[in-house]
Coordinates of C-alpha atoms and ligand atoms in Angstrom, one line a residue:
M228 CA 26.2 -28.0 11.9
K229 CA 27.5 -26.1 8.7
L230 CA 26.4 -28.0 5.5
W231 CA 29.1 -26.8 3.3
T232 CA 32.1 -27.8 5.0
G233 CA 33.8 -29.9 2.6
R234 CA 36.1 -27.9 0.8
F235 CA 37.1 -25.7 3.7
T236 CA 40.4 -26.1 6.0
K237 CA 39.1 -24.2 9.0
E238 CA 36.3 -22.9 10.6
I239 CA 34.5 -19.7 9.9
S240 CA 35.1 -17.0 12.5
G241 CA 32.4 -17.2 15.3
F242 CA 31.6 -13.5 14.7
A243 CA 31.6 -13.4 11.0
D244 CA 29.4 -16.4 11.2
A245 CA 26.8 -14.8 13.1
W246 CA 27.0 -11.4 11.4
A247 CA 26.4 -13.4 8.2
A248 CA 23.5 -15.4 9.3
S249 CA 20.1 -14.3 8.2
I250 CA 17.8 -16.6 10.6
E251 CA 16.9 -14.0 12.8
V252 CA 15.0 -12.4 9.7
D253 CA 14.3 -15.4 7.2
Q254 CA 12.5 -17.6 9.7
A255 CA 9.6 -15.6 8.8
L256 CA 9.9 -17.9 5.7
Y257 CA 9.6 -21.0 7.6
R258 CA 6.1 -22.2 6.2
E259 CA 6.9 -21.3 2.6
D260 CA 10.3 -23.1 3.0
I261 CA 8.7 -26.3 4.2
L262 CA 5.8 -26.1 1.9
G263 CA 8.3 -25.6 -1.3
S264 CA 10.3 -28.4 0.3
Q265 CA 7.5 -30.9 0.1
A266 CA 6.7 -30.0 -3.3
H267 CA 10.0 -30.5 -4.4
C268 CA 10.2 -33.8 -2.4
R269 CA 7.3 -34.9 -4.3
M270 CA 8.6 -34.0 -7.5
L271 CA 12.0 -35.6 -7.2
A272 CA 9.9 -38.8 -6.2
R273 CA 7.5 -38.8 -9.3
A274 CA 10.7 -38.4 -11.3
G275 CA 12.6 -41.6 -9.6
I276 CA 15.0 -39.3 -8.2
L277 CA 14.1 -40.0 -4.8
T278 CA 12.8 -43.5 -3.6
E279 CA 9.0 -43.6 -2.1
E280 CA 10.6 -44.8 1.0
D281 CA 12.8 -41.6 1.2
A282 CA 10.2 -39.1 0.0
D283 CA 7.7 -40.3 3.0
L284 CA 10.3 -39.8 5.6
I285 CA 11.1 -36.5 4.1
L286 CA 7.1 -35.6 3.8
V287 CA 6.5 -36.6 7.5
G288 CA 9.6 -35.2 8.7
L289 CA 8.8 -31.9 7.3
S290 CA 5.2 -31.8 8.4
E291 CA 6.2 -32.4 11.9
I292 CA 8.8 -29.8 11.8
L293 CA 6.3 -27.4 10.7
A294 CA 4.2 -28.3 14.0
D295 CA 7.0 -27.9 16.1
I296 CA 7.9 -24.7 14.7
E297 CA 4.3 -23.6 14.9
G298 CA 3.8 -25.0 18.2
G299 CA 6.9 -22.8 19.6
K300 CA 9.1 -26.2 20.1
I301 CA 11.8 -24.6 17.9
E302 CA 14.3 -22.3 18.9
F303 CA 16.7 -21.9 15.6
Q304 CA 20.4 -21.5 16.0
V305 CA 22.6 -19.0 14.4
E306 CA 24.9 -21.7 13.4
T307 CA 22.5 -23.1 10.8
E308 CA 22.8 -19.8 9.2
D309 CA 19.3 -19.5 7.2
I310 CA 15.8 -20.8 7.5
H311 CA 16.7 -23.3 4.5
M312 CA 19.9 -24.8 6.1
S313 CA 18.2 -24.7 9.5
I314 CA 15.2 -26.8 8.3
E315 CA 17.1 -28.9 6.1
H316 CA 19.6 -29.7 9.4
L317 CA 16.5 -30.5 11.7
L318 CA 15.2 -32.9 9.2
T319 CA 18.4 -34.7 8.7
E320 CA 18.8 -34.7 12.8
R321 CA 15.4 -36.2 12.8
I322 CA 15.3 -38.9 9.8
G323 CA 19.0 -39.4 8.9
E324 CA 20.1 -40.5 5.6
A325 CA 16.8 -39.6 3.7
G326 CA 17.1 -35.9 4.8
K327 CA 20.6 -35.6 3.1
R328 CA 18.7 -36.3 -0.4
L329 CA 16.1 -33.7 -0.1
H330 CA 18.6 -31.1 -1.7
T331 CA 19.2 -33.0 -5.0
A332 CA 18.8 -30.6 -8.0
R333 CA 17.7 -27.7 -6.2
S334 CA 19.9 -24.7 -4.6
R335 CA 19.4 -22.1 -2.0
N336 CA 19.5 -19.9 -4.7
D337 CA 16.2 -21.0 -6.4
Q338 CA 14.7 -22.0 -2.9
V339 CA 15.0 -18.7 -1.3
A340 CA 13.6 -17.1 -4.3
T341 CA 10.6 -19.5 -4.3
D342 CA 9.8 -18.7 -0.8
I343 CA 9.9 -15.2 -0.9
R344 CA 7.5 -15.4 -4.2
L345 CA 5.2 -17.7 -2.2
W346 CA 5.3 -15.3 0.9
L347 CA 4.5 -12.4 -1.2
K348 CA 2.0 -14.0 -3.1
E349 CA 0.0 -14.3 0.2
D350 CA 1.0 -10.8 1.3
I351 CA -0.3 -9.1 -1.7
L352 CA -3.7 -10.5 -1.3
S353 CA -3.9 -9.7 2.3
S354 CA -2.8 -6.2 1.5
I355 CA -5.3 -5.9 -1.3
T356 CA -8.1 -7.0 1.1
L357 CA -7.1 -4.3 3.3
I358 CA -7.2 -1.6 0.8
K359 CA -10.8 -2.8 -0.4
G360 CA -11.8 -2.6 3.3
L361 CA -10.9 1.3 3.2
C362 CA -12.4 1.6 0.1
K363 CA -15.6 0.3 1.4
T364 CA -15.6 2.6 4.6
L365 CA -14.8 5.7 2.1
V366 CA -18.0 4.8 0.0
T367 CA -20.1 4.4 2.9
L368 CA -19.0 7.6 4.4
A369 CA -19.3 9.3 1.1
A370 CA -23.0 8.0 1.0
Q371 CA -23.6 10.2 4.0
H372 CA -22.0 13.5 3.0
T373 CA -23.2 13.9 -0.4
E374 CA -24.7 17.2 0.4
T375 CA -22.1 18.2 3.0
V376 CA -20.4 21.3 1.5
M377 CA -16.8 22.1 2.2
P378 CA -14.3 24.2 0.8
G379 CA -12.4 22.6 -2.3
Y380 CA -8.7 23.7 -2.1
T381 CA -5.8 24.5 -4.6
H382 CA -2.6 25.7 -3.1
L383 CA -4.4 25.3 0.4
Q384 CA -6.7 28.2 -0.7
H385 CA -10.3 28.5 -0.8
A386 CA -10.9 27.4 -4.5
Q387 CA -14.3 26.0 -5.1
P388 CA -17.1 24.5 -2.7
V389 CA -17.2 20.6 -2.9
S390 CA -19.0 17.9 -1.1
F391 CA -17.2 15.9 1.4
A392 CA -18.3 13.0 -0.2
F393 CA -16.6 14.2 -3.4
H394 CA -13.3 14.7 -1.5
L395 CA -13.4 10.9 -0.1
L396 CA -14.2 9.7 -3.3
A397 CA -11.0 10.9 -5.0
Y398 CA -9.1 9.1 -2.2
N399 CA -11.4 6.2 -3.0
Q400 CA -9.8 6.5 -6.6
M401 CA -6.3 6.4 -5.4
F402 CA -6.6 3.6 -3.1
T403 CA -8.6 1.6 -5.9
R404 CA -5.3 2.0 -8.4
D405 CA -3.2 1.2 -5.4
A406 CA -4.7 -2.4 -5.2
E407 CA -4.6 -2.8 -9.1
R408 CA -0.9 -1.8 -8.8
L409 CA -0.7 -4.7 -6.1
W410 CA -2.6 -7.1 -8.2
D411 CA -0.3 -6.3 -11.4
C412 CA 2.5 -6.9 -9.2
Y413 CA 1.2 -10.4 -8.1
G414 CA 0.8 -11.7 -11.6
R415 CA 4.4 -10.9 -11.9
T416 CA 5.4 -12.6 -8.9
D417 CA 3.4 -15.7 -9.6
R418 CA 6.2 -17.3 -11.5
L419 CA 8.0 -20.4 -10.1
P420 CA 12.0 -20.1 -9.8
L421 CA 12.1 -23.4 -8.3
G422 CA 14.0 -26.0 -10.4
A423 CA 16.4 -23.5 -11.5
G424 CA 19.1 -24.8 -9.3
A425 CA 22.2 -22.5 -8.6
L426 CA 21.9 -20.7 -11.6
A427 CA 22.2 -22.9 -14.9
G428 CA 19.4 -25.4 -14.4
T429 CA 19.9 -28.9 -13.1
D430 CA 21.2 -32.3 -14.4
Y431 CA 18.0 -33.9 -13.5
D432 CA 15.1 -34.7 -15.5
T433 CA 12.9 -32.5 -13.1
D434 CA 9.3 -31.2 -13.9
R435 CA 9.0 -27.6 -13.0
Q436 CA 5.4 -27.6 -14.2
F437 CA 4.6 -30.2 -11.7
L438 CA 6.2 -28.0 -9.1
A439 CA 4.3 -25.0 -10.3
E440 CA 1.0 -26.8 -10.1
E441 CA 1.9 -28.2 -6.3
L442 CA 3.1 -24.7 -5.3
E443 CA 0.0 -22.8 -7.3
F444 CA 2.2 -20.8 -9.3
A445 CA 0.6 -19.7 -12.6
G446 CA 3.9 -20.7 -14.6
V447 CA 7.2 -21.1 -13.9
C448 CA 10.3 -18.5 -14.6
P449 CA 11.6 -19.5 -18.1
N450 CA 15.0 -18.6 -17.6
A451 CA 16.9 -20.3 -14.7
M452 CA 19.7 -17.2 -14.1
D453 CA 16.8 -14.8 -14.2
A454 CA 15.0 -17.0 -11.9
V455 CA 17.6 -16.6 -8.9
S456 CA 19.1 -13.3 -10.1
D457 CA 16.5 -10.6 -10.0
R458 CA 14.1 -9.4 -7.2
D459 CA 12.2 -6.6 -9.0
F460 CA 9.2 -8.3 -7.8
V461 CA 10.1 -7.0 -4.1
I462 CA 10.9 -3.6 -5.6
E463 CA 7.4 -3.6 -7.4
Y464 CA 5.8 -4.4 -4.1
I465 CA 7.5 -1.7 -2.3
S466 CA 6.9 0.5 -5.0
A467 CA 3.3 -0.1 -5.1
A468 CA 3.6 0.2 -1.2
S469 CA 5.0 3.3 -1.2
I470 CA 2.6 5.0 -3.5
C471 CA -0.3 3.5 -1.4
M472 CA 1.4 5.0 2.0
M473 CA 1.9 8.4 0.1
H474 CA -1.8 8.5 -0.6
L475 CA -2.6 7.5 3.1
S476 CA 0.0 10.3 4.0
R477 CA -1.7 12.9 2.2
F478 CA -5.0 12.1 3.5
C479 CA -3.3 12.1 7.2
E480 CA -1.9 15.3 6.4
E481 CA -5.1 16.7 5.7
L482 CA -7.2 15.0 8.7
I483 CA -4.5 16.4 11.1
L484 CA -5.0 19.9 9.5
W485 CA -8.7 19.6 9.6
S486 CA -8.6 18.5 13.2
S487 CA -6.9 21.8 14.2
S488 CA -9.3 24.6 16.0
E489 CA -8.6 26.9 13.0
F490 CA -10.4 24.1 10.8
S491 CA -12.5 22.0 13.0
F492 CA -13.7 20.0 10.2
I493 CA -13.3 16.5 11.9
E494 CA -12.8 15.0 15.4
M495 CA -11.2 12.1 15.9
D496 CA -12.5 9.5 18.4
D497 CA -10.8 9.5 21.9
A498 CA -9.8 5.8 20.9
Y499 CA -7.4 7.3 18.3
S500 CA -6.3 10.3 19.7
T501 CA -3.5 10.8 22.7
G502 CA -3.0 13.5 25.0
S503 CA -0.2 15.5 26.2
S504 CA 2.0 14.8 29.4
I505 CA 2.1 18.4 30.2
M506 CA -0.9 20.3 28.5
P507 CA -4.1 19.1 30.0
Q508 CA -6.2 20.4 27.2
K509 CA -4.5 18.5 24.4
K510 CA -6.0 16.1 22.1
N511 CA -3.5 14.9 19.3
P512 CA -4.3 12.9 16.0
D513 CA -1.0 10.8 16.6
M514 CA -2.2 8.1 14.7
A515 CA -2.6 10.4 11.5
E516 CA 0.7 11.7 12.0
L517 CA 2.4 8.1 12.5
I518 CA 1.0 7.1 9.3
R519 CA 2.7 10.1 7.8
G520 CA 5.8 9.6 9.6
K521 CA 5.8 5.8 8.8
T522 CA 5.5 6.6 5.1
G523 CA 9.1 7.8 5.1
R524 CA 9.9 4.5 6.6
V525 CA 8.4 2.5 3.6
Y526 CA 10.1 4.8 0.9
G527 CA 13.4 4.0 3.0
D528 CA 12.8 0.3 2.2
L529 CA 12.2 1.1 -1.0
I530 CA 15.5 2.8 -1.6
A531 CA 17.2 0.1 0.4
I532 CA 16.1 -2.7 -2.0
L533 CA 16.7 -0.6 -5.2
T534 CA 20.2 0.2 -3.9
I535 CA 20.9 -3.2 -2.7
M536 CA 20.1 -4.6 -6.5
K537 CA 22.0 -1.8 -8.2
G538 CA 25.0 -3.0 -9.8
L539 CA 24.9 -6.6 -8.9
P540 CA 26.1 -9.1 -11.7
L541 CA 24.1 -11.7 -12.3
A542 CA 23.4 -14.4 -10.9
Y543 CA 22.8 -14.7 -7.1
N544 CA 25.1 -12.7 -4.5
K545 CA 24.8 -12.6 -1.2
D546 CA 24.0 -8.9 -0.9
M547 CA 20.4 -10.1 -1.9
Q548 CA 19.9 -11.6 1.5
E549 CA 19.5 -8.2 2.6
D550 CA 16.1 -8.1 0.6
K551 CA 13.9 -9.7 3.1
L552 CA 14.2 -6.6 5.8
P553 CA 12.8 -4.0 3.5
L554 CA 10.0 -6.3 2.2
F555 CA 8.8 -7.6 5.7
D556 CA 9.1 -3.9 7.0
A557 CA 7.1 -2.2 4.1
S558 CA 4.5 -5.2 4.2
E559 CA 4.1 -5.0 7.8
T560 CA 3.9 -1.1 7.8
L561 CA 1.5 -0.9 5.1
K562 CA -1.0 -3.4 6.5
S563 CA -0.9 -2.0 10.1
A564 CA -1.1 1.9 8.7
L565 CA -4.2 0.5 6.7
T566 CA -5.9 -1.0 9.3
V567 CA -5.4 1.9 11.9
F568 CA -6.3 4.2 9.1
N569 CA -9.6 2.5 8.1
E570 CA -10.6 2.4 11.8
M571 CA -9.7 5.9 12.7
I572 CA -11.9 7.4 9.6
K573 CA -14.5 5.0 10.6
T574 CA -15.0 6.5 14.2
M575 CA -14.0 10.2 13.7
T576 CA -16.9 12.8 14.0
V577 CA -17.4 15.2 10.7
K578 CA -18.3 18.5 11.6
K579 CA -20.8 19.6 8.7
E580 CA -21.6 22.8 10.1
A581 CA -17.8 24.4 10.5
M582 CA -17.3 22.8 7.0
A583 CA -20.5 24.8 5.5
A584 CA -19.5 28.1 7.3
A585 CA -16.0 27.7 5.7
A586 CA -17.6 27.1 2.5
K587 CA -19.2 30.8 2.8
T588 CA -15.6 32.3 3.0
G589 CA -13.1 33.1 0.4
F590 CA -14.8 34.1 -2.6
M591 CA -15.2 30.6 -3.5
N592 CA -18.4 31.3 -5.8
A593 CA -16.2 33.8 -8.0
T594 CA -15.9 31.5 -10.7
D595 CA -19.5 31.0 -10.5
A596 CA -20.2 34.9 -10.9
A597 CA -18.2 34.7 -13.8
D598 CA -19.9 31.6 -15.2
Y599 CA -23.3 33.6 -14.6
L600 CA -22.1 36.5 -16.9
V601 CA -20.8 34.1 -19.4
K602 CA -24.3 32.4 -19.8
K603 CA -25.6 36.2 -20.5
G604 CA -23.3 36.5 -23.3
V605 CA -20.3 38.0 -22.0
P606 CA -17.0 36.4 -22.9
F607 CA -15.2 34.4 -20.1
R608 CA -11.9 36.5 -20.0
E609 CA -13.9 39.7 -19.3
C610 CA -16.0 38.0 -17.0
H611 CA -13.0 37.0 -15.1
E612 CA -11.9 40.8 -15.4
I613 CA -15.1 41.8 -14.2
V614 CA -15.2 39.6 -11.0
G615 CA -11.9 39.9 -10.3
K616 CA -12.5 43.7 -9.9
L617 CA -16.0 42.7 -7.8
V618 CA -13.8 40.5 -5.3
L619 CA -11.2 43.3 -4.6
H620 CA -13.8 45.7 -4.0
C621 CA -15.5 43.4 -1.5
L622 CA -12.1 42.4 0.0
G623 CA -12.0 46.2 0.9
K624 CA -15.3 46.4 2.3
G625 CA -14.9 42.9 4.2
V626 CA -17.9 41.5 2.3
A627 CA -18.7 38.6 0.3
I628 CA -20.3 39.0 -3.4
E629 CA -23.4 37.9 -2.1
D630 CA -23.7 40.6 0.4
L631 CA -23.5 43.5 -2.0
P632 CA -27.3 45.0 -3.1
I633 CA -27.9 44.3 -6.9
E634 CA -27.7 48.0 -7.6
E635 CA -23.9 47.5 -6.5
L636 CA -23.5 44.7 -8.6
K637 CA -24.5 46.2 -11.6
T638 CA -22.0 48.9 -11.4
F639 CA -19.7 46.2 -12.4
S640 CA -21.6 44.9 -15.0
D641 CA -25.2 45.4 -16.1
K642 CA -26.1 41.5 -16.8
F643 CA -26.2 40.8 -13.0
D644 CA -29.7 40.2 -12.0
E645 CA -31.7 39.2 -9.0
D646 CA -31.4 35.8 -10.0
V647 CA -27.6 35.8 -9.3
Y648 CA -28.2 35.4 -5.4
E649 CA -29.5 32.0 -5.8
K650 CA -26.6 30.8 -8.2
L651 CA -24.4 31.9 -5.5
T652 CA -24.7 29.7 -2.5
P653 CA -22.3 27.2 -1.9
L654 CA -24.6 24.5 -2.4
A655 CA -25.9 25.8 -5.9
C656 CA -22.2 26.3 -6.7
M657 CA -21.5 22.6 -6.0
N658 CA -24.5 21.4 -7.9
A659 CA -23.9 23.7 -10.8
K660 CA -20.8 21.1 -11.3
Q661 CA -22.7 18.4 -13.4
S662 CA -19.8 17.7 -15.9
E663 CA -19.1 13.9 -15.9
G664 CA -16.9 13.2 -12.5
G665 CA -18.0 16.7 -10.8
T666 CA -19.1 17.3 -7.8
S667 CA -22.8 17.9 -7.9
V668 CA -24.9 15.6 -5.6
L669 CA -26.3 14.2 -9.0
R670 CA -22.7 13.2 -10.2
V671 CA -21.5 12.0 -6.8
V672 CA -24.5 10.1 -6.4
E673 CA -23.8 8.5 -9.6
Q674 CA -20.0 7.6 -8.7
I675 CA -21.3 6.0 -5.6
E676 CA -23.7 3.7 -7.4
K677 CA -21.0 2.8 -9.6
L678 CA -18.5 1.7 -6.8
K679 CA -21.3 -0.2 -5.0
D680 CA -21.3 -2.5 -7.8
Ligands
LIG887 N1 20.0 -16.9 3.3 C1 20.4 -16.6 1.7 C2 19.4 -15.5 1.4 O1 18.6 -15.2 1.8 C3 20.0 -17.9 1.0 C4 20.5 -17.9 -0.3 C5 21.8 -18.4 0.0 N2 22.5 -18.7 -1.2 C6 24.0 -19.0 -1.3 N3 24.5 -19.1 -2.4 N4 24.6 -18.5 -0.3 O2 19.6 -14.8 0.4

């Protein structure tokens, strides 16, 4: 069954053979492998390297194999090592002699690199579609919550009031960049290795431009050795996937925190929660926790591929066969996480009242009190000091700044007047943030309008 036994005097050890085989994993590339082979066959026929008759037999044979694989009629054998040799073997079994001519002017090295790039291009597009879907959900949700005030945090301490919409739109920006990163990666993946041969190019007058057009690549890899040697496009994809997972994970961390009794800012839908086997009262945000957990898995995939490639001499090395598992795993993990996350946030309940109540605590209007004094001519540093003392005083009394009567406020600065109270409500503080990109309703609505375009 082996396609390379010529120079060997004895058979490979059964265990080593099965151990080194990649068919278990790379059969996922069957479609790309067949499409690549069909394009290669058409190119060989045009160049007169294959006869029309042989080419026809090969093309039909490959189409039938494709249909049979999709119909579940084919069980791959570990003896044929990988998807490339499995398909070639099946083809030759079916059409005889002509099948043996297909591998002219090609190596598995340019073949596998082509298959992965074809697969990844499709995969990047579907990853981007999922991210866009999530961004749309965020914008829709944001539009409903431009006036939903909640605490904004730094160091997880109450900082300044913001709208829930504003918080959501921050993530929207992050996910938009994730999609852009993937699209950048697409551009560099969109180069065809096929025609590179094993590493040096081939002896035949092949037409790589024709191949690129047939397989819808924007161009060819200009150097044959590079074409078969690198997997930087895989690394780039998993890096972008890792960053996107990191963003999802941070968001999940917040959602988990916000689901706790202490925060109670949101409640997950029952459809995206689980219970406890012992504690009857429990409703756990498992999906969010799992996305946070699976982020570690994608980072693992990134470290795996980086470490596999590190230290490899040019050109192809068998180590590179290990590229597929992390790639497939990262892609599957990212796409499923995006799908679950999107549904989870679409269905969660936002508890505006709890957010609003929390926004009244923790002296989040202290900066606004200082800015009030700035507007009355006091230098900011002095205002900072005055309000700091004011906060300390309030902490001692267990009250908020706005709970103090005006006479008491005046003991800290005679610039305080009655109009200060209306400036210190959470909504007023939020709406005062009118600078470009700020959290005021005005600016957030502006952001939403731009995003809707
Ligand atoms: N299964 C191999 C891989 O995935 C295909 C390329 C094999 N090339 C070789 N020269 N042994 O990397």
